[in-house]
């Protein structure tokens, strides 16, 4: 039980960190400011997916689809606000 609680705490912390990073990237996209010179385009933002088989896009008898599942849908939604957002799916399906 302690192992599960520790894992849950780590996942929650990682999700919070990623959420804060996405909020910052989205705010930059809305204002057009990236902290650089005026007229420069915003830097590429990163969507880092951490988690288990759901984040990995695991499908029975098909393996992992790293851009499928909810991760791909979140990426598409984020790219509407910040076109340069790229995905790093570091999820582990355990399979």
Tab-separated table of N, CA and C in Angstrom:
chain	number	residue	atom	x	y	z
A	1	UNK	N	0.819	-1.184	0.000
A	1	UNK	CA	0.000	0.000	0.000
A	1	UNK	C	0.868	1.254	0.000
A	2	UNK	N	1.988	1.204	0.761
A	2	UNK	CA	2.877	2.356	0.809
A	2	UNK	C	3.481	2.618	-0.569
A	3	UNK	N	3.828	1.546	-1.290
A	3	UNK	CA	4.403	1.693	-2.625
A	3	UNK	C	3.414	2.384	-3.564
A	4	UNK	N	2.140	2.009	-3.488
A	4	UNK	CA	1.111	2.634	-4.315
A	4	UNK	C	0.975	4.113	-3.979
A	5	UNK	N	0.968	4.446	-2.692
A	5	UNK	CA	0.847	5.840	-2.257
A	5	UNK	C	2.022	6.670	-2.749
A	6	UNK	N	3.210	6.112	-2.683
A	6	UNK	CA	4.396	6.821	-3.161
A	6	UNK	C	4.309	7.045	-4.662
A	7	UNK	N	3.907	6.023	-5.392
A	7	UNK	CA	3.781	6.144	-6.847
A	7	UNK	C	2.718	7.181	-7.210
A	8	UNK	N	1.600	7.168	-6.496
A	8	UNK	CA	0.538	8.132	-6.741
A	8	UNK	C	1.030	9.551	-6.485
A	9	UNK	N	1.793	9.749	-5.427
A	9	UNK	CA	2.330	11.073	-5.108
A	9	UNK	C	3.290	11.551	-6.193
A	10	UNK	N	4.129	10.664	-6.704
A	10	UNK	CA	5.073	11.027	-7.764
A	10	UNK	C	4.321	11.404	-9.038
A	11	UNK	N	3.315	10.624	-9.398
A	11	UNK	CA	2.526	10.918	-10.595
A	11	UNK	C	1.795	12.248	-10.436
A	12	UNK	N	1.214	12.500	-9.274
A	12	UNK	CA	0.515	13.763	-9.034
A	12	UNK	C	1.468	14.943	-9.142
A	13	UNK	N	2.662	14.821	-8.595
A	13	UNK	CA	3.655	15.889	-8.677
A	13	UNK	C	4.069	16.129	-10.122
A	14	UNK	N	4.283	15.054	-10.868
A	14	UNK	CA	4.666	15.187	-12.272
A	14	UNK	C	3.560	15.844	-13.082
A	15	UNK	N	2.318	15.452	-12.843
A	15	UNK	CA	1.188	16.042	-13.569
A	15	UNK	C	1.067	17.529	-13.259
A	16	UNK	N	1.276	17.904	-12.007
A	16	UNK	CA	1.220	19.310	-11.623
A	16	UNK	C	2.322	20.091	-12.320
A	17	UNK	N	3.521	19.535	-12.353
A	17	UNK	CA	4.641	20.197	-13.014
A	17	UNK	C	4.357	20.390	-14.495
A	18	UNK	N	3.846	19.364	-15.152
A	18	UNK	CA	3.522	19.457	-16.572
A	18	UNK	C	2.412	20.473	-16.789
A	19	UNK	N	1.396	20.474	-15.948
A	19	UNK	CA	0.294	21.425	-16.079
A	19	UNK	C	0.789	22.854	-15.969
A	20	UNK	N	1.687	23.108	-15.030
A	20	UNK	CA	2.243	24.452	-14.884
A	20	UNK	C	3.036	24.850	-16.117
A	21	UNK	N	3.773	23.918	-16.686
A	21	UNK	CA	4.527	24.197	-17.905
A	21	UNK	C	3.617	24.503	-19.073
A	22	UNK	N	2.526	23.760	-19.205
A	22	UNK	CA	1.572	24.016	-20.283
A	22	UNK	C	0.878	25.350	-20.099
A	23	UNK	N	0.557	25.713	-18.867
A	23	UNK	CA	-0.079	26.998	-18.601
A	23	UNK	C	0.843	28.125	-19.020
A	24	UNK	N	2.115	28.008	-18.725
A	24	UNK	CA	3.093	29.020	-19.102
A	24	UNK	C	3.198	29.133	-20.616
A	25	UNK	N	3.248	27.994	-21.308
A	25	UNK	CA	3.334	27.991	-22.763
A	25	UNK	C	2.093	28.609	-23.380
A	26	UNK	N	0.920	28.265	-22.859
A	26	UNK	CA	-0.328	28.817	-23.379
A	26	UNK	C	-0.394	30.315	-23.145
A	27	UNK	N	0.032	30.769	-21.985
A	27	UNK	CA	0.027	32.203	-21.696
A	27	UNK	C	0.940	32.938	-22.663
A	28	UNK	N	2.091	32.386	-22.987
A	28	UNK	CA	2.997	33.009	-23.938
A	28	UNK	C	2.359	33.077	-25.316
A	29	UNK	N	1.644	32.031	-25.702
A	29	UNK	CA	1.006	32.007	-27.014
A	29	UNK	C	-0.079	33.065	-27.109
A	30	UNK	N	-0.841	33.270	-26.032
A	30	UNK	CA	-1.910	34.255	-26.044
A	30	UNK	C	-1.378	35.676	-26.096
A	31	UNK	N	-0.300	35.948	-25.393
A	31	UNK	CA	0.227	37.305	-25.347
A	31	UNK	C	1.179	37.582	-26.487
A	32	UNK	N	1.704	36.521	-27.083
A	32	UNK	CA	2.660	36.699	-28.157
A	32	UNK	C	4.057	37.005	-27.648
A	33	UNK	N	4.268	36.932	-26.341
A	33	UNK	CA	5.575	37.228	-25.764
A	33	UNK	C	6.231	35.944	-25.304
A	34	UNK	N	7.477	35.811	-25.637
A	34	UNK	CA	8.212	34.624	-25.206
A	34	UNK	C	9.358	34.981	-24.286
A	35	UNK	N	9.395	36.224	-23.859
A	35	UNK	CA	10.482	36.644	-23.003
A	35	UNK	C	11.697	37.061	-23.811
A	36	UNK	N	11.624	36.998	-25.124
A	36	UNK	CA	12.735	37.374	-25.990
A	36	UNK	C	12.514	38.747	-26.586
A	37	UNK	N	13.092	38.957	-27.742
A	37	UNK	CA	12.975	40.234	-28.425
A	37	UNK	C	11.593	40.379	-29.036
A	38	UNK	N	11.150	41.639	-29.188
A	38	UNK	CA	9.867	41.870	-29.847
A	38	UNK	C	9.945	41.380	-31.282
A	39	UNK	N	8.873	40.792	-31.750
A	39	UNK	CA	8.819	40.307	-33.117
A	39	UNK	C	9.336	38.885	-33.281
A	40	UNK	N	9.959	38.338	-32.260
A	40	UNK	CA	10.427	36.959	-32.371
A	40	UNK	C	9.272	36.014	-32.066
A	41	UNK	N	9.294	34.847	-32.691
A	41	UNK	CA	8.215	33.894	-32.446
A	41	UNK	C	8.469	33.170	-31.128
A	42	UNK	N	7.394	32.736	-30.457
A	42	UNK	CA	7.561	32.017	-29.192
A	42	UNK	C	8.366	30.736	-29.390
A	43	UNK	N	9.096	30.366	-28.380
A	43	UNK	CA	9.881	29.130	-28.429
A	43	UNK	C	8.947	27.923	-28.476
A	44	UNK	N	9.483	26.814	-28.920
A	44	UNK	CA	8.712	25.580	-28.944
A	44	UNK	C	8.379	25.157	-27.523
A	45	UNK	N	7.106	24.853	-27.297
A	45	UNK	CA	6.684	24.344	-25.998
A	45	UNK	C	6.656	22.828	-26.043
A	46	UNK	N	6.770	22.213	-24.891
A	46	UNK	CA	6.773	20.758	-24.812
A	46	UNK	C	5.629	20.271	-23.950
A	47	UNK	N	4.930	19.267	-24.432
A	47	UNK	CA	3.918	18.553	-23.661
A	47	UNK	C	4.562	17.223	-23.305
A	48	UNK	N	4.866	17.039	-22.038
A	48	UNK	CA	5.499	15.809	-21.572
A	48	UNK	C	4.433	14.950	-20.903
A	49	UNK	N	4.166	13.798	-21.488
A	49	UNK	CA	3.163	12.884	-20.948
A	49	UNK	C	3.851	11.837	-20.083
A	50	UNK	N	3.432	11.767	-18.835
A	50	UNK	CA	3.947	10.773	-17.894
A	50	UNK	C	2.775	9.933	-17.415
A	51	UNK	N	2.994	8.681	-17.202
A	51	UNK	CA	1.908	7.869	-16.675
A	51	UNK	C	2.069	6.405	-17.004
A	52	UNK	N	0.935	5.717	-16.997
A	52	UNK	CA	0.923	4.272	-17.220
A	52	UNK	C	0.392	3.968	-18.612
A	53	UNK	N	-0.298	2.852	-18.752
A	53	UNK	CA	-0.757	2.406	-20.067
A	53	UNK	C	-1.731	3.376	-20.730
A	54	UNK	N	-2.500	4.130	-19.952
A	54	UNK	CA	-3.421	5.096	-20.558
A	54	UNK	C	-2.655	6.198	-21.284
A	55	UNK	N	-1.643	6.747	-20.639
A	55	UNK	CA	-0.835	7.794	-21.268
A	55	UNK	C	0.014	7.235	-22.405
A	56	UNK	N	0.403	5.963	-22.294
A	56	UNK	CA	1.205	5.334	-23.348
A	56	UNK	C	0.357	5.003	-24.570
A	57	UNK	N	-0.958	5.056	-24.437
A	57	UNK	CA	-1.838	4.738	-25.550
A	57	UNK	C	-1.947	3.249	-25.803
A	58	UNK	N	-1.759	2.448	-24.762
A	58	UNK	CA	-1.779	0.988	-24.913
A	58	UNK	C	-3.134	0.501	-25.400
A	59	UNK	N	-3.103	-0.355	-26.410
A	59	UNK	CA	-4.299	-1.009	-26.934
A	59	UNK	C	-4.060	-2.515	-26.901
A	60	UNK	N	-4.989	-3.285	-26.321
A	60	UNK	CA	-4.816	-4.743	-26.283
A	60	UNK	C	-4.571	-5.310	-27.681
A	61	UNK	N	-3.623	-6.198	-27.784
A	61	UNK	CA	-3.251	-6.871	-29.035
A	61	UNK	C	-2.680	-5.943	-30.096
A	62	UNK	N	-2.405	-4.680	-29.738
A	62	UNK	CA	-1.850	-3.750	-30.720
A	62	UNK	C	-0.614	-3.022	-30.200
A	63	UNK	N	-0.357	-3.078	-28.896
A	63	UNK	CA	0.808	-2.392	-28.341
A	63	UNK	C	0.523	-0.934	-28.026
A	64	UNK	N	1.586	-0.149	-27.962
A	64	UNK	CA	1.466	1.267	-27.616
A	64	UNK	C	1.300	2.125	-28.858
A	65	UNK	N	0.428	3.119	-28.770
A	65	UNK	CA	0.255	4.140	-29.800
A	65	UNK	C	0.551	5.465	-29.109
A	66	UNK	N	1.796	5.907	-29.137
A	66	UNK	CA	2.263	7.046	-28.342
A	66	UNK	C	1.585	8.369	-28.671
A	67	UNK	N	0.956	8.497	-29.827
A	67	UNK	CA	0.254	9.740	-30.154
A	67	UNK	C	-1.254	9.556	-30.103
A	68	UNK	N	-1.706	8.356	-29.772
A	68	UNK	CA	-3.136	8.088	-29.695
A	68	UNK	C	-3.661	8.268	-28.293
A	69	UNK	N	-4.888	7.864	-28.090
A	69	UNK	CA	-5.502	7.981	-26.770
A	69	UNK	C	-5.675	9.433	-26.355
A	70	UNK	N	-5.772	9.652	-25.061
A	70	UNK	CA	-6.015	11.017	-24.600
A	70	UNK	C	-4.802	11.921	-24.791
A	71	UNK	N	-3.602	11.367	-24.827
A	71	UNK	CA	-2.400	12.184	-24.993
A	71	UNK	C	-2.439	12.916	-26.336
A	72	UNK	N	-2.800	12.220	-27.388
A	72	UNK	CA	-2.900	12.843	-28.706
A	72	UNK	C	-3.964	13.919	-28.765
A	73	UNK	N	-5.084	13.683	-28.087
A	73	UNK	CA	-6.167	14.675	-28.076
A	73	UNK	C	-5.767	15.931	-27.311
A	74	UNK	N	-5.058	15.750	-26.201
A	74	UNK	CA	-4.578	16.905	-25.440
A	74	UNK	C	-3.570	17.690	-26.273
A	75	UNK	N	-2.692	16.995	-26.998
A	75	UNK	CA	-1.708	17.667	-27.847
A	75	UNK	C	-2.397	18.507	-28.919
A	76	UNK	N	-3.391	17.947	-29.580
A	76	UNK	CA	-4.120	18.684	-30.617
A	76	UNK	C	-4.772	19.934	-30.030
A	77	UNK	N	-5.389	19.804	-28.858
A	77	UNK	CA	-6.020	20.956	-28.207
A	77	UNK	C	-4.980	22.010	-27.841
A	78	UNK	N	-3.841	21.590	-27.344
A	78	UNK	CA	-2.775	22.532	-26.973
A	78	UNK	C	-2.212	23.225	-28.206
A	79	UNK	N	-2.092	22.503	-29.312
A	79	UNK	CA	-1.547	23.087	-30.534
A	79	UNK	C	-2.480	24.118	-31.150
A	80	UNK	N	-3.744	24.107	-30.781
A	80	UNK	CA	-4.656	25.169	-31.232
A	80	UNK	C	-4.254	26.507	-30.632
A	81	UNK	N	-3.715	26.466	-29.419
A	81	UNK	CA	-3.288	27.680	-28.724
A	81	UNK	C	-1.817	28.005	-28.991
A	82	UNK	N	-1.005	26.982	-29.075
A	82	UNK	CA	0.438	27.153	-29.268
A	82	UNK	C	0.896	26.140	-30.312
A	83	UNK	N	0.923	26.573	-31.574
A	83	UNK	CA	1.179	25.664	-32.695
A	83	UNK	C	2.489	24.896	-32.598
A	84	UNK	N	3.480	25.469	-31.960
A	84	UNK	CA	4.801	24.833	-31.923
A	84	UNK	C	4.952	23.794	-30.815
A	85	UNK	N	3.877	23.512	-30.088
A	85	UNK	CA	3.956	22.535	-29.002
A	85	UNK	C	4.284	21.153	-29.561
A	86	UNK	N	5.254	20.509	-28.957
A	86	UNK	CA	5.664	19.166	-29.372
A	86	UNK	C	5.444	18.191	-28.222
A	87	UNK	N	5.308	16.922	-28.559
A	87	UNK	CA	5.018	15.872	-27.581
A	87	UNK	C	6.252	15.044	-27.259
A	88	UNK	N	6.441	14.778	-25.980
A	88	UNK	CA	7.400	13.781	-25.497
A	88	UNK	C	6.599	12.849	-24.601
A	89	UNK	N	6.276	11.688	-25.105
A	89	UNK	CA	5.481	10.732	-24.337
A	89	UNK	C	6.427	9.768	-23.628
A	90	UNK	N	6.593	9.974	-22.336
A	90	UNK	CA	7.496	9.160	-21.531
A	90	UNK	C	6.738	8.149	-20.678
A	91	UNK	N	5.500	7.885	-21.048
A	91	UNK	CA	4.675	6.948	-20.289
A	91	UNK	C	5.201	5.526	-20.442
A	92	UNK	N	4.901	4.710	-19.465
A	92	UNK	CA	5.337	3.311	-19.459
A	92	UNK	C	4.112	2.419	-19.291
A	93	UNK	N	3.837	1.621	-20.296
A	93	UNK	CA	2.639	0.785	-20.250
A	93	UNK	C	2.807	-0.413	-19.329
A	94	UNK	N	4.017	-0.781	-19.048
A	94	UNK	CA	4.251	-1.946	-18.199
A	94	UNK	C	4.046	-3.255	-18.927
A	95	UNK	N	3.819	-3.191	-20.189
A	95	UNK	CA	3.603	-4.401	-20.995
A	95	UNK	C	4.867	-4.786	-21.715
